[in-house]
Coordinates of C-alpha atoms and ligand atoms in Angstrom, one line a residue:
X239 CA 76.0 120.3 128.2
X240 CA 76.5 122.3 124.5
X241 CA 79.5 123.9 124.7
X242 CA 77.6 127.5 124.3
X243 CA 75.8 126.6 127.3
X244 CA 79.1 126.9 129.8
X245 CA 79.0 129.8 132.0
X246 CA 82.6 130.2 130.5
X247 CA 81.1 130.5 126.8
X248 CA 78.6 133.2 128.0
X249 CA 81.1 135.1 129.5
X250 CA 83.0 135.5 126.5
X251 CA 79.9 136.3 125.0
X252 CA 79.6 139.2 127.0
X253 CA 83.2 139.6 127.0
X254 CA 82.6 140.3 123.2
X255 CA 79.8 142.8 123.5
X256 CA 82.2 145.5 125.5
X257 CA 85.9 144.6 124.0
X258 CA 85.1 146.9 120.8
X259 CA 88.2 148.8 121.3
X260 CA 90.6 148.1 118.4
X261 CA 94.2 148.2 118.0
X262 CA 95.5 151.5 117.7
X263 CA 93.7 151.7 121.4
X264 CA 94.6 148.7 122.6
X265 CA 98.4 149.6 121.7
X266 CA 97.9 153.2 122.6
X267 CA 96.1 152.5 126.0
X268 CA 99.3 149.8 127.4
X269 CA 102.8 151.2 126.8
X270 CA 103.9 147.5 127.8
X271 CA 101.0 145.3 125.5
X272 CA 104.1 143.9 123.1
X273 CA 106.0 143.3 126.0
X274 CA 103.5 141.2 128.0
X275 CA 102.1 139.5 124.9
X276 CA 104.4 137.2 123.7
X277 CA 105.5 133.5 124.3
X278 CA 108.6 131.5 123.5
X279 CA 109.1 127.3 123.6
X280 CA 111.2 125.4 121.6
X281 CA 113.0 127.6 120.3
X282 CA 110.0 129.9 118.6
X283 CA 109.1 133.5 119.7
X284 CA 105.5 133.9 119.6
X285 CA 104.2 138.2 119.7
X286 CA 100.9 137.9 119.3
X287 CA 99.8 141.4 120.7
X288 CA 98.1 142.4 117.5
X289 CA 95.2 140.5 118.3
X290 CA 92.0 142.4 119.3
X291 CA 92.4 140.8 122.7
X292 CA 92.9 142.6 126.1
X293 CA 94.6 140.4 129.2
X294 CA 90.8 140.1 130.2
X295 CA 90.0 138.3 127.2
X296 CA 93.0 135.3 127.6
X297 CA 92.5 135.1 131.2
X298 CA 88.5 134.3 129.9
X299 CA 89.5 132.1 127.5
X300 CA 91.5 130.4 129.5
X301 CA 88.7 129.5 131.9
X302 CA 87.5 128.0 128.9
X303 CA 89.8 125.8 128.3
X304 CA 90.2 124.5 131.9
X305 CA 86.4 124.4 131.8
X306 CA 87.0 121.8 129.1
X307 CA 89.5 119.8 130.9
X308 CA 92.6 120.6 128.1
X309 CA 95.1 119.7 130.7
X310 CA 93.1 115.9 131.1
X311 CA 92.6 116.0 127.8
X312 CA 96.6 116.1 126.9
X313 CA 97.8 113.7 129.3
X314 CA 94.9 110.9 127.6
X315 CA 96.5 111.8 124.1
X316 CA 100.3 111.1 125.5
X317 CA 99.2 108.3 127.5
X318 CA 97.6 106.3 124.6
X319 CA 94.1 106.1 125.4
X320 CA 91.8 105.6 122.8
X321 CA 90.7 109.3 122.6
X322 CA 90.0 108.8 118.6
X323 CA 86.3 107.3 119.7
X324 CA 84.8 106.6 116.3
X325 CA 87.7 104.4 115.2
X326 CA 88.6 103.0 118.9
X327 CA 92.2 104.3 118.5
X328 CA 94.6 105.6 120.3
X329 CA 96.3 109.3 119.0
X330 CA 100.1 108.9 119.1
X331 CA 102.3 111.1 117.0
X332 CA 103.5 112.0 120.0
X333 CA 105.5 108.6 120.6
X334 CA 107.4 108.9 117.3
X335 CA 109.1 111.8 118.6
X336 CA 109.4 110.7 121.8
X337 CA 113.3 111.2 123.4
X338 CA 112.7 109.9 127.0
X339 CA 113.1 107.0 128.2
X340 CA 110.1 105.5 129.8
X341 CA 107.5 103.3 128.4
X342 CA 104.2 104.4 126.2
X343 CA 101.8 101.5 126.5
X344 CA 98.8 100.9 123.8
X345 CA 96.7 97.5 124.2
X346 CA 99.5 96.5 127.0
X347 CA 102.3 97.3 124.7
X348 CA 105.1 99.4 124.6
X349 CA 105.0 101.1 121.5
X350 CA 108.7 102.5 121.3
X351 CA 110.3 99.4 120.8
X352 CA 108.7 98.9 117.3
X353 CA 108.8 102.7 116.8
X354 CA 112.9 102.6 117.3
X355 CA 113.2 99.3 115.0
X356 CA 111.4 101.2 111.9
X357 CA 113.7 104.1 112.7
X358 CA 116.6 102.2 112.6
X359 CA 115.6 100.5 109.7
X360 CA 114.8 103.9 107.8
X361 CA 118.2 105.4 108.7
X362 CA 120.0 101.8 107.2
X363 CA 118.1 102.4 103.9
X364 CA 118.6 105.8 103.7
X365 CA 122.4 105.2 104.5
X366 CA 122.0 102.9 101.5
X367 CA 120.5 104.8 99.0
X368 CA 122.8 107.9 100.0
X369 CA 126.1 106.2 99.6
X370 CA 125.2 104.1 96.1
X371 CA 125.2 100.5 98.6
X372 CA 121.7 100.1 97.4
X373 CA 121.6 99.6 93.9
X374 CA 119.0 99.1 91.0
X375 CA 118.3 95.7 88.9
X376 CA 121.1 96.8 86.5
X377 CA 123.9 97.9 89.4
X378 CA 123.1 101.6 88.8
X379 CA 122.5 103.2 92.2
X380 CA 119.5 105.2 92.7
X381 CA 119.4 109.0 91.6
X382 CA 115.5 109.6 91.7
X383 CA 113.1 109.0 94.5
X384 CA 109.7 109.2 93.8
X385 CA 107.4 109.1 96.7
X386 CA 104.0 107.9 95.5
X387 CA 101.2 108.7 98.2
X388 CA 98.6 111.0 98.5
X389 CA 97.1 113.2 101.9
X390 CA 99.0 112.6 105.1
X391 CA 101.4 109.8 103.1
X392 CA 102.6 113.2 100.5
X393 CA 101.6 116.9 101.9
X394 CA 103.8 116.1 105.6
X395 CA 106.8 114.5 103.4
X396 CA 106.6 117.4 100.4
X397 CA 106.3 120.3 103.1
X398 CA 109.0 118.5 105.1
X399 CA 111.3 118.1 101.4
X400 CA 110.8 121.4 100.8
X401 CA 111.2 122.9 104.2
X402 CA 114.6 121.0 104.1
X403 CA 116.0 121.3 101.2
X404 CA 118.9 123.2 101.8
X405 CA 119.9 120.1 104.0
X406 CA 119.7 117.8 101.3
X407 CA 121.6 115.7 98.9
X408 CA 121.4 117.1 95.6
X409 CA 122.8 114.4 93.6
X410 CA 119.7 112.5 94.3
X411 CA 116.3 114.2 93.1
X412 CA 113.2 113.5 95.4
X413 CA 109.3 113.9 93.9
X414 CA 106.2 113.3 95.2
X415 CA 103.1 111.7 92.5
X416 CA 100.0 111.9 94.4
X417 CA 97.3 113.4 91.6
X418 CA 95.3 110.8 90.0
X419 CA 95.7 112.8 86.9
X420 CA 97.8 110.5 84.8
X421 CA 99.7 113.7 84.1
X422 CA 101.4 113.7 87.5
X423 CA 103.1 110.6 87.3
X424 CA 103.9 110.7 83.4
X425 CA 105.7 114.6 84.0
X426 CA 107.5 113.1 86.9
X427 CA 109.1 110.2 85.2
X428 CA 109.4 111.9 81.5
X429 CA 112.8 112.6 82.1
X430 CA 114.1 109.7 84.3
X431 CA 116.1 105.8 83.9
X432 CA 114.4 104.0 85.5
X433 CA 117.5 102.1 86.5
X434 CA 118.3 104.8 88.9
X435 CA 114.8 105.6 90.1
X436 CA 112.8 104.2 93.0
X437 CA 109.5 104.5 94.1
X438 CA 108.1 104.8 98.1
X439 CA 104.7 103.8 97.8
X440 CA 103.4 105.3 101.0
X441 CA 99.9 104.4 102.1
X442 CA 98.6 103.8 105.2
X443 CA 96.0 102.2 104.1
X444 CA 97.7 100.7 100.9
X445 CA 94.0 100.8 99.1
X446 CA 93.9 104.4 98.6
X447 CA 92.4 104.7 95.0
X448 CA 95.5 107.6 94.0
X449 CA 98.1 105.6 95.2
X450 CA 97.4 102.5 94.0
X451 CA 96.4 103.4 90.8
X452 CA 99.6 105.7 90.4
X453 CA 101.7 102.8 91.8
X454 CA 100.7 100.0 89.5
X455 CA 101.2 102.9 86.7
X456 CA 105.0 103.0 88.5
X457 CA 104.8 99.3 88.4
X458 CA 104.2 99.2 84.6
X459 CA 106.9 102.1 83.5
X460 CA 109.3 100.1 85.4
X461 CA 108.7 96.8 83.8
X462 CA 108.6 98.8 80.6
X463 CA 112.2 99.9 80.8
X464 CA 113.9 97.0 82.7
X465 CA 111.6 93.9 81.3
X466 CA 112.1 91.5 84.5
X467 CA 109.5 91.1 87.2
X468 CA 112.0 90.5 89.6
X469 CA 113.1 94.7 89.1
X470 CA 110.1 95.5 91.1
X471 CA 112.1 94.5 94.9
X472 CA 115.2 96.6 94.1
X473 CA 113.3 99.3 93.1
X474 CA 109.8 99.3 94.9
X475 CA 109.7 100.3 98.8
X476 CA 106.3 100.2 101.2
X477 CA 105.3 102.2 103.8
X478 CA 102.6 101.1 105.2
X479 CA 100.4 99.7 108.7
X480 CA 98.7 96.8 105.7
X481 CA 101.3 93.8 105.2
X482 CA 98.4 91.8 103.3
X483 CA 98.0 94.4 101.1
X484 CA 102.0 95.1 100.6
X485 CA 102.4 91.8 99.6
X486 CA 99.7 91.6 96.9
X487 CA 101.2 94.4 95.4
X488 CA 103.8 92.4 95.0
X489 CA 106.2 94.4 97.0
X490 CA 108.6 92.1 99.4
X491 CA 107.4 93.0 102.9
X492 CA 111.2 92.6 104.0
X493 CA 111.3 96.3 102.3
X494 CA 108.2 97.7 104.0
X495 CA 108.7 100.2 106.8
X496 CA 105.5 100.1 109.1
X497 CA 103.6 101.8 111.4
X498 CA 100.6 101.9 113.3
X499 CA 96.9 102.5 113.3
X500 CA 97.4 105.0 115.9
X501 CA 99.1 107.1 113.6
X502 CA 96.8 109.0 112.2
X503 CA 97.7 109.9 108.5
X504 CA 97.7 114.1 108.8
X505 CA 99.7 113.4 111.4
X506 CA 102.2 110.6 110.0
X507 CA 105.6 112.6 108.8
X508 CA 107.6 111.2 111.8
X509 CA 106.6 107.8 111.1
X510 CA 107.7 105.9 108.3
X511 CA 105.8 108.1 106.3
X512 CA 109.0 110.8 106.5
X513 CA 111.2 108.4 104.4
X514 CA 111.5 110.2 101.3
X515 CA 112.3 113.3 103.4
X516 CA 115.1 111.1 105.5
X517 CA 116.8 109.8 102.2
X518 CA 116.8 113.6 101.3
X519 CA 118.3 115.5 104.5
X520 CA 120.3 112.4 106.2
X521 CA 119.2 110.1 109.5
X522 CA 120.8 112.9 111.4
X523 CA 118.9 116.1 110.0
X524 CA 115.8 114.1 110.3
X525 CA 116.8 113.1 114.4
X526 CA 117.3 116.9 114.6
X527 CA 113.8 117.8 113.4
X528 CA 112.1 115.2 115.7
X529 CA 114.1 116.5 118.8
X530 CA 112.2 119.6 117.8
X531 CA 108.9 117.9 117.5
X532 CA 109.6 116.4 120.7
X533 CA 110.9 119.8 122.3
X534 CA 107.4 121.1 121.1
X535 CA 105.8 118.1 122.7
X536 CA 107.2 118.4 126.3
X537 CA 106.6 122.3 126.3
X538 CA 103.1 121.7 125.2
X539 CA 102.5 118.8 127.5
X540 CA 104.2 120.4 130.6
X541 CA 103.4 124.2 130.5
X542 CA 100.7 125.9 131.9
X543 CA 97.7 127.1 130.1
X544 CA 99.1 130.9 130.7
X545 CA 102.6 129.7 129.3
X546 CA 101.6 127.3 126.8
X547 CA 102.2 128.4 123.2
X548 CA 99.7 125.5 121.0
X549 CA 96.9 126.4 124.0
X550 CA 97.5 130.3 123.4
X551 CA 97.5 130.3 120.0
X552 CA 94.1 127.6 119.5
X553 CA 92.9 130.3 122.7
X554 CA 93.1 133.3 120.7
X555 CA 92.5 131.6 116.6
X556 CA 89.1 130.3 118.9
X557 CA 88.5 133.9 120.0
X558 CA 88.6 135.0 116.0
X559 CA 86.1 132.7 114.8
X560 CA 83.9 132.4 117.6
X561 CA 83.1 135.2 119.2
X562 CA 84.5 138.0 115.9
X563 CA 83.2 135.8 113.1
X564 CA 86.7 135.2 111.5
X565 CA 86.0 131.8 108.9
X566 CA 89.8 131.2 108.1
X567 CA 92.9 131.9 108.9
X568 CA 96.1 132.7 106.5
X569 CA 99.1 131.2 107.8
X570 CA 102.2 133.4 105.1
X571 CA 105.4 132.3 105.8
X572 CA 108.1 134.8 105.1
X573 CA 110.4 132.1 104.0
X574 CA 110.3 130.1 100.5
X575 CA 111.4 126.8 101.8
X576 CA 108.2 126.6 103.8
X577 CA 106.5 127.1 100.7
X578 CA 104.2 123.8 100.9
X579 CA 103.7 124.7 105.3
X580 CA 100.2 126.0 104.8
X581 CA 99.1 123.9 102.3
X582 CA 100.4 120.7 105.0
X583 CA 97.5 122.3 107.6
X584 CA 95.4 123.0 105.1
X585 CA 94.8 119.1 105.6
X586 CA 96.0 118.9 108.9
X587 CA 93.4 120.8 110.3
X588 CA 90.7 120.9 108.0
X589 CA 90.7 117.5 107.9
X590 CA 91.0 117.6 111.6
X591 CA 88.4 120.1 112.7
X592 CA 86.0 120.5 110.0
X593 CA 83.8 118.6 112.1
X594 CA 79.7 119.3 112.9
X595 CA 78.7 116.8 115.6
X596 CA 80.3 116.2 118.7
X597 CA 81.9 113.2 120.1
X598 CA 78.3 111.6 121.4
X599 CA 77.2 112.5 117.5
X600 CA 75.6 115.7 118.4
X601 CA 75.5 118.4 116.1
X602 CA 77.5 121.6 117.2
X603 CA 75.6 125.2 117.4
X604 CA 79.1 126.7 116.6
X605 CA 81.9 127.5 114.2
X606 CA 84.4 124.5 114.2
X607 CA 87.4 124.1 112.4
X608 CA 88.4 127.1 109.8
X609 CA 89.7 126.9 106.4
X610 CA 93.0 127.3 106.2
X611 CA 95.1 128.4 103.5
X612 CA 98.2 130.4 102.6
X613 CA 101.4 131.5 100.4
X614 CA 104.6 132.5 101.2
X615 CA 105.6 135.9 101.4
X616 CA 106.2 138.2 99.4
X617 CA 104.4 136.6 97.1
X618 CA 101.2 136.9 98.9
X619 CA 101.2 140.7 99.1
X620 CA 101.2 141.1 95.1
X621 CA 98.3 138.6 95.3
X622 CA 95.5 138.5 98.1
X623 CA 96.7 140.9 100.1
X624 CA 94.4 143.3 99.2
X625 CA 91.5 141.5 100.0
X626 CA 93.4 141.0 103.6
X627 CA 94.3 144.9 104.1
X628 CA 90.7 146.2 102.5
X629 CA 88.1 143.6 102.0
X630 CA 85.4 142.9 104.1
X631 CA 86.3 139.6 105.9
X632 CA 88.0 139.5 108.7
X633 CA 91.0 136.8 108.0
X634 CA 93.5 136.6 111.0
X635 CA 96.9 135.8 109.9
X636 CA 99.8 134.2 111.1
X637 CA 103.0 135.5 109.6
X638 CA 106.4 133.0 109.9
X639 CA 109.9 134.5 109.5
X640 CA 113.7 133.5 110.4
X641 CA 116.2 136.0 111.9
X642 CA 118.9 134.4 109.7
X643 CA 118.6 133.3 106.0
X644 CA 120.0 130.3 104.6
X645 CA 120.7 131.9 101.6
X646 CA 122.5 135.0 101.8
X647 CA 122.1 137.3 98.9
X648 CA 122.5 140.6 99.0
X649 CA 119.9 142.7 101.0
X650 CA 117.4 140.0 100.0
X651 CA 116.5 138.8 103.6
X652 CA 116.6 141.9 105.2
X653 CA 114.1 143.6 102.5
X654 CA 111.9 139.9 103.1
X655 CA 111.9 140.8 106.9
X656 CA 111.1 144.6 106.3
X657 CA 108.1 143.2 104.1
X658 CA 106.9 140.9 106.7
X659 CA 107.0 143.4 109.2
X660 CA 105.1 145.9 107.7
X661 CA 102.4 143.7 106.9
X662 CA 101.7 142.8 110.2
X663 CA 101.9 146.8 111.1
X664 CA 100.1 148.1 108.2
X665 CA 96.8 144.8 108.9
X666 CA 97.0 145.9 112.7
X667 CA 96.8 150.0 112.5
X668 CA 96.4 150.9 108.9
X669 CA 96.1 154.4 108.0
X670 CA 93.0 156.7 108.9
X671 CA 91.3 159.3 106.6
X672 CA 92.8 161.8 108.0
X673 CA 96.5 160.7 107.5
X674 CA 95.3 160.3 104.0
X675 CA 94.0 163.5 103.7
X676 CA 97.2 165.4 105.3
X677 CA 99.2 163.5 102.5
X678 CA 97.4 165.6 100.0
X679 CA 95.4 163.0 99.0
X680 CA 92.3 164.5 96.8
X681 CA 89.1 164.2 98.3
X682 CA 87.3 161.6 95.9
X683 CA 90.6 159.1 96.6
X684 CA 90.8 159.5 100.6
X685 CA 88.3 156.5 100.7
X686 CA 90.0 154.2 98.5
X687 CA 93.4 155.3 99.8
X688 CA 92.5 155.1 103.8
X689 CA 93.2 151.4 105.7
X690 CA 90.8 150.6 108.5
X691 CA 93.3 148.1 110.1
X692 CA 92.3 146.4 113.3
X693 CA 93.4 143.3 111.5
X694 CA 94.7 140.1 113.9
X695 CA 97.9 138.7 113.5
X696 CA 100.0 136.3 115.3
X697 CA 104.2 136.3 114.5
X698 CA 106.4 133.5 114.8
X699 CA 109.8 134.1 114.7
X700 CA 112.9 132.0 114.6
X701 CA 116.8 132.1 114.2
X702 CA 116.9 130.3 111.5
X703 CA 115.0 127.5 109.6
X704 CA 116.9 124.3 111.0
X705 CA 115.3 120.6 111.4
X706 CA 114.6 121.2 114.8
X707 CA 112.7 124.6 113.7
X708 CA 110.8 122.7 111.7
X709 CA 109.9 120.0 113.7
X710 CA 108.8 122.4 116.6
X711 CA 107.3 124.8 114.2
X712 CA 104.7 121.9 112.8
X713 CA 104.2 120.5 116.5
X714 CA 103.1 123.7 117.1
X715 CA 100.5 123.5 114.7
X716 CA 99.2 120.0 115.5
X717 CA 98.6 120.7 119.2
X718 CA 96.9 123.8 118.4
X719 CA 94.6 121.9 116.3
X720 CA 93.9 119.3 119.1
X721 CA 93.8 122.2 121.9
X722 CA 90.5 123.4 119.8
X723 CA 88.8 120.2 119.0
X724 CA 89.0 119.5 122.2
X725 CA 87.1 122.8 123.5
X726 CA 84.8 121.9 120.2
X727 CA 84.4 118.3 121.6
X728 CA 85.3 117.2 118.5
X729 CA 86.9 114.2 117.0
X730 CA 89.6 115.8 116.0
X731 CA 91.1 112.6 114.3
X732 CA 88.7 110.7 111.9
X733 CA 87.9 111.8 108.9
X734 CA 84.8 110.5 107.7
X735 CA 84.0 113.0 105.4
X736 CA 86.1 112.0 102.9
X737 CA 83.9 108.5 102.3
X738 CA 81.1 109.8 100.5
X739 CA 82.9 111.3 97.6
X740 CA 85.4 108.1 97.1
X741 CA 82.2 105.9 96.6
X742 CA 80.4 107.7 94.4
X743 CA 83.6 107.8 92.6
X744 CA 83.6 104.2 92.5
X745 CA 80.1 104.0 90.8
X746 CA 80.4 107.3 88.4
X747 CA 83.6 105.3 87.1
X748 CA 81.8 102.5 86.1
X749 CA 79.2 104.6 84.5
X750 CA 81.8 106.3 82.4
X751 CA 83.7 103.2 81.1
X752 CA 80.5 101.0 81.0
X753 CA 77.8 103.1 80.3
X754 CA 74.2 102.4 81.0
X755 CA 74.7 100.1 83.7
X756 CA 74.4 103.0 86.8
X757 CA 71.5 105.2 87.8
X758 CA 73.2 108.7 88.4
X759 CA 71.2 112.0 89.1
X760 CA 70.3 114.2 86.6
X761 CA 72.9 116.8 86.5
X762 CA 76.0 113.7 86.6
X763 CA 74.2 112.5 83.7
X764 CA 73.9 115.4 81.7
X765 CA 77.4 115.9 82.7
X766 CA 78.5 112.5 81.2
X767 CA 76.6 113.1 78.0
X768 CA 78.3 116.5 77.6
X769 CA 81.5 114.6 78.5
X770 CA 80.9 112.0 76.3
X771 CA 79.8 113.9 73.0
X772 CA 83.4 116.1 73.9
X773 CA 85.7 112.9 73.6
Ligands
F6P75 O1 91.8 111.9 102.5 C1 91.5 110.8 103.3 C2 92.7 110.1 103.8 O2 92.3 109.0 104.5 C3 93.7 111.0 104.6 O3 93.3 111.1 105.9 C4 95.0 110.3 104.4 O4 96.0 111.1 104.8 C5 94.9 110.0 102.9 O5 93.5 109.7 102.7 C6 95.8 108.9 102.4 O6 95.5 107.7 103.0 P1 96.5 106.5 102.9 O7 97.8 106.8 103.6 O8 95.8 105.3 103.6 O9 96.7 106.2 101.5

């Protein structure tokens, strides 16, 4: 049965047709709405009153969900089945976070064993490097990382970086080349010894075009400056779930750091994949920010649907775009370390959700996944904003802030957190005509001056930005994105859409450095002419 054909479906349907009432009503008509709508877990405070939702409208969602079986669909995800169905995998970021003690058991495995060695291994290295023990083909120790990798093996690492920073080692610089732009890599290195510098090449797959291309460029800079083949293993790691392909490289698989193909990339930063980010911060900071992963987990895996913050907040984003006709969703965090956070999701669930058929390959008669995109504040607000407060799209928002800075300056924070608070005040009740009017606004302005509000919003607030923070803060965001594929029945974690474009990439290369020996449309050859005759 199509998901719109659930009795649960139609009822929000109707649902839809008599909940017209918007904010300033909803807020005006319940003395106690911010009191009753709001969640905490992990150590996150969720209000998310300022949605156009009334206690009806979650407890109809809800049905929803249980009609979809989200609780049956969570314990198969943290029990290993196979629930990615188009690569026969199972979906286990869950296990790299994992605190507890008993077994999780893929193919008659248990995976924690190896998932404890690579740790181990990671913290050793990262010891290493941090303390000078590891040193570079001429005895210098390493100063630069440079974390080559592009998708899930850079966006989780750069967010996670940045996130962190304050927790990191400064004497030791940390980048991330992912472009295939040749510009990337050259501006990264243009100022670094390559005696002190060493490269993660993080691929999953290690035959990602970007990487490996960027990598053998790495390869060549390298042997540039030190002039012995034998630089490459003191200053080349892999991380990676493709030995064979490590080793061609020419990288010494005893200085790989593996994982599994039940790691799904998007999802990959606690694996091996976090690396760069655990030579940054320290084994310890990046333990810290996986006990928040895992806090996230067992909250998410253990609540009820009424309690449970990831199923909430998929409940309600679900309620936006299917039944109001929202097509994204701005996620502004009011913090500048989490300057990279929505631009992580961006992938994580676009990747994730932007999905048209269902599991059995049927094609959906509904809105999937949204586009996602975002800026920290208060950048935002001398930006889009605008379009957010007075356009015509309805974009709910999800606003991020921390009740203690990590840099105290001044009144900065406290003007940050006035800013982010009357954003999500001004998008929820704006400002009518009328209050315009009584401010002695002149009639031809009242228009262009009045805000209609009634805009959604969801805030997530902390103490501070920690690891743990973190770590909860992006499980969070993960499980939401699973709560609605599942309700979408979805495959929430291939990605086949990204095929198409690589191969054609493949042939339109050949074309431009051989030409004549392809047969492109018309427009791509127009286009190569024109590029051509502009050389
Ligand atoms: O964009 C497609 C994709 O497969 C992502 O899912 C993945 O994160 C990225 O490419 C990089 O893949 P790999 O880690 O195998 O290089």
């Amino acid at each position: 049965m199509q998901l719109t054909d659930y009795p649960e479906w139609q009822a929000l349907v109707d649902h839809t047709q008599v909940a017209t009432d918007n904010l300033v009503t909803l807020f005006e008509n319940d003395s106690n709405r911010a009191q009753d709508m709001n969640l905490q877990a992990a150590g996150l405070f969720v209000d998310y009153s300022k949605n156009r939702i009334t206690a009806e409208t979650l407890t109809l969602l809800q049905d929803l969900a249980r009609a979809r079986n989200i609780e049956a669909a969570t314990t198969a995800m943290f029990a290993g089945e196979k629930i990615n169905t188009t690569e026969n995998r199972a979906v286990l970021h869950t296990a790299l976070r994992y605190q507890g003690s008993e077994p999780i058991v893929v193919d008659e495995q248990d995976v924690l064993p190896e998932v404890r060695d690579v740790l181990r291994r990671m913290g050793e290295f990262s010891d290493n490097i941090r303390s000078g023990s590891w040193t570079g083909y001429t005895g210098k120790p390493i100063k630069n990382i440079i974390n080559i990798g592009i998708g899930g093996s850079d966006l989780g690492p750069v967010m996670a970086y940045e996130a962190l920073k304050h927790y990191s080692d400064r004497s030791i610089s940390v980048k991330f080349v992912s472009n295939i732009d040749g510009t990337h890599f050259t501006e990264a290195v243009r100022e670094l010894d390559a005696a002190e510098t060493l490269f993660i090449v993080a691929s999953k797959t290690f035959t990602t075009d970007e990487t490996m291309t960027n990598a053998s460029s790495a390869r060549a800079w390298l042997l540039a400056a030190l002039r012995d083949e034998s630089a490459v293993a003191k200053h080349f790691v892999a991380v990676s779930t493709n030995n064979e392909k490590v080793s061609e490289f020419g990288i010494d698989t005893a200085n790989m750091f593996g994982f599994w193909d039940w790691v799904g990339g998007r999802y990959s930063l606690c694996s091996a994949i976090g690396l760069s980010v655990m030579v940054a911060i320290g084994r310890d900071n990046f333990q810290a920010m996986l006990e928040g992963f895992y806090a996230m987990d067992e909250h998410f895996r253990t609540a009820p649907i009424e309690e449970n913050l990831p199923v909430t907040l998929a409940l309600i984003s679900l309620w936006n775009l299917n039944f109001l006709g929202a097509q994204s969703e701005a996620i502004l965090p009011y913090d500048q370390y989490l300057n990279r956070f929505a631009a992580y999701f961006q992938q994580g669930n676009m990747e994730s959700n932007g999905k048209s058929v269902t599991k059995a390959g049927e094609p959906v008669s509904y809105q999937t996944g949204p586009v996602i995109w975002g800026e920290p504040g208060t950048n935002g607000q001398h930006a889009f904003y605008q379009l957010l407060h007075q356009g015509t799209l309805l974009v709910p928002c999800d606003f991020i802030g921390f009740a203690k800075p990590l840099n105290e300056l001044g009144q900065h924070h406290s003007k940050l957190t006035a800013n982010l608070l009357a954003q999500t005040k001004a998008l929820a009740f704006g400002k009518t005509a009328d209050t315009v009017r009584s401010e002695g606004v002149a009639e031809d302005l009242v228009a262009h001056k009045t805000f209609v509000g009634n805009h959604p919003s969801n805030t997530i607030i902390a103490k501070q930005l920690t690891p743990q923070t973190l770590g909860a803060l992006t499980a969070l965001y993960e499980h939401k994105i699973f709560v609605q594929g599942v309700i979408w029945d979805i495959n929430s974690f291939d990605q086949w859409g990204v095929e198409l474009g690589k191969v054609l990439a493949t042939d339109i290369f050949k074309e431009l450095t051989n030409p004549g020996t392809t047969q492109q449309d018309q427009s791509t050859n127009l286009l190569l002419s024109k590029l051509r005759e502009l050389k």
